[in-house]
Coordinates of C-alpha atoms in Angstrom, one line a residue:
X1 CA 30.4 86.9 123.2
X2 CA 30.6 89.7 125.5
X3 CA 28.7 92.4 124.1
X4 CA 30.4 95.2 126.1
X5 CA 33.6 94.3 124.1
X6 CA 31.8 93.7 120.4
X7 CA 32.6 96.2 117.3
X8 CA 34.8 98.0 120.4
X9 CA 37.6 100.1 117.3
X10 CA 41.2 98.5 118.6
X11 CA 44.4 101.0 117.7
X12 CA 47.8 100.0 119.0
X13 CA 50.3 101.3 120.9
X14 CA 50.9 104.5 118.2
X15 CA 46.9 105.0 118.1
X16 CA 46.9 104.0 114.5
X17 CA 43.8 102.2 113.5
X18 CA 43.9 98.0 113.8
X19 CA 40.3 97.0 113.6
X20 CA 37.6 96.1 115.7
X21 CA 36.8 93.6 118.5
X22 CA 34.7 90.6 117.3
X23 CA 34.8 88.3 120.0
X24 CA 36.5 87.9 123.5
X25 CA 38.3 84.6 125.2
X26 CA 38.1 84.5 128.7
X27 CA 40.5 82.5 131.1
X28 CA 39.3 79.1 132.6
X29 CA 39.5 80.5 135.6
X30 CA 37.5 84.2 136.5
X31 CA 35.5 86.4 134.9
X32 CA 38.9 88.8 133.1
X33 CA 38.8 88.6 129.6
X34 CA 42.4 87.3 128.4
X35 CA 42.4 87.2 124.5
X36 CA 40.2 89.5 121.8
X37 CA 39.3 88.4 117.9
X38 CA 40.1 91.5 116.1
X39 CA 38.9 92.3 112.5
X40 CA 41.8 93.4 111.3
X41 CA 40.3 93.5 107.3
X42 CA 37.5 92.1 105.3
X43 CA 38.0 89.0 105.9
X44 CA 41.0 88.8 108.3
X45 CA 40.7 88.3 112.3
X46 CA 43.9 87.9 114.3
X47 CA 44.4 87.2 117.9
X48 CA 45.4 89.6 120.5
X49 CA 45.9 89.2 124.3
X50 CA 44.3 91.7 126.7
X51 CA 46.9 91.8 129.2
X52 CA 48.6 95.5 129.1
X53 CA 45.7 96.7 126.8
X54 CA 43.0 99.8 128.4
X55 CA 40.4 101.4 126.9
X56 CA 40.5 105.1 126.2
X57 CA 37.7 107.8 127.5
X58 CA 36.4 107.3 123.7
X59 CA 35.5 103.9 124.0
X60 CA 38.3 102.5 121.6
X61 CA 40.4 99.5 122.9
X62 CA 44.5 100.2 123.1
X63 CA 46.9 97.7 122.6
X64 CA 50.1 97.5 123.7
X65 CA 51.6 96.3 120.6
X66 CA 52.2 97.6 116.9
X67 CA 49.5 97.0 114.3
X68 CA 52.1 95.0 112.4
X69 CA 52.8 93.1 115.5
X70 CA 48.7 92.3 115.6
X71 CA 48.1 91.8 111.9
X72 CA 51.0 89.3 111.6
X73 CA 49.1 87.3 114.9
X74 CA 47.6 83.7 114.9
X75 CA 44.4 83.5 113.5
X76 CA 41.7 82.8 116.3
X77 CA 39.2 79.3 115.3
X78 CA 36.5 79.7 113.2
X79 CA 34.1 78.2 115.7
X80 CA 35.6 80.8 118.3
X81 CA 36.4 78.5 120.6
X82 CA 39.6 79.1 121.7
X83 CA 41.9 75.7 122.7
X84 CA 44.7 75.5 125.0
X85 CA 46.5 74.7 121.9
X86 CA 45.4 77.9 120.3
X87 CA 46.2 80.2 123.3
X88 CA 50.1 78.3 123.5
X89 CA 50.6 79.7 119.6
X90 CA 49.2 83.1 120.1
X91 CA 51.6 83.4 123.5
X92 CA 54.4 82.3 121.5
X93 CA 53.5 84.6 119.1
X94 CA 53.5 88.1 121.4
X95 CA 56.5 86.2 123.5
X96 CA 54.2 85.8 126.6
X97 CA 55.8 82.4 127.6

C-alpha cells in the first residue's frame, strides 16, 4: 500500500463526497498507480481507475466520474491483490476497453 495515497478523501467529478482511498493498484509495468480501493461506506469498497483523476491543493483525490458511477463499481479482492481478471471487469465497467 502506498501510504501517500491511504485515507486520501475521494469526491467525483461534482466535488461531492465518495469516500476515501484504502489501497492503490499499480500497473505491471512502472511505478503510476492505475486503480484505487475506495471506501465508499462502512463496509463497502469499490474500484476506481486513476487515469483522468488529480488531486486538488487540499489534498483530496478527484475523480472524473459521478459518485453513482463509483459506488455502482466492481468490488476490488479482499486480499487486495488485484488480477488481470479483476482489472478486465472494472474496465468494462468505466468503458475503458
Amino acid at each position: 500500500m502506498d501510504q501517500q495515497w491511504t485515507n486520501r478523501p475521494v469526491v467525483d467529478e461534482h466535488h461531492a463526497r465518495v469516500g476515501k482511498v484504502t489501497d492503490v493498484f499499480f500497473g505491471e509495468v512502472g511505478d503510476q498507480p492505475e486503480w484505487a480501493a475506495v471506501k465508499t461506506g462502512l463496509l463497502a469498497e469499490r474500484l476506481a481507475p486513476l487515469d483522468g483523476a488529480y488531486v486538488a491543493e487540499d489534498g483530496t483525490l478527484v475523480l472524473p466520474y459521478s459518485e453513482r458511477t463509483v459506488k455502482g463499481a466492481p468490488k476490488p479482492p479482499r486480499d487486495h491483490i488485484l488480477t488481470p481478471a479483476d482489472a478486465d471487469e472494472a474496465m468494462s465497467y468505466y468503458n475503458l476497453n
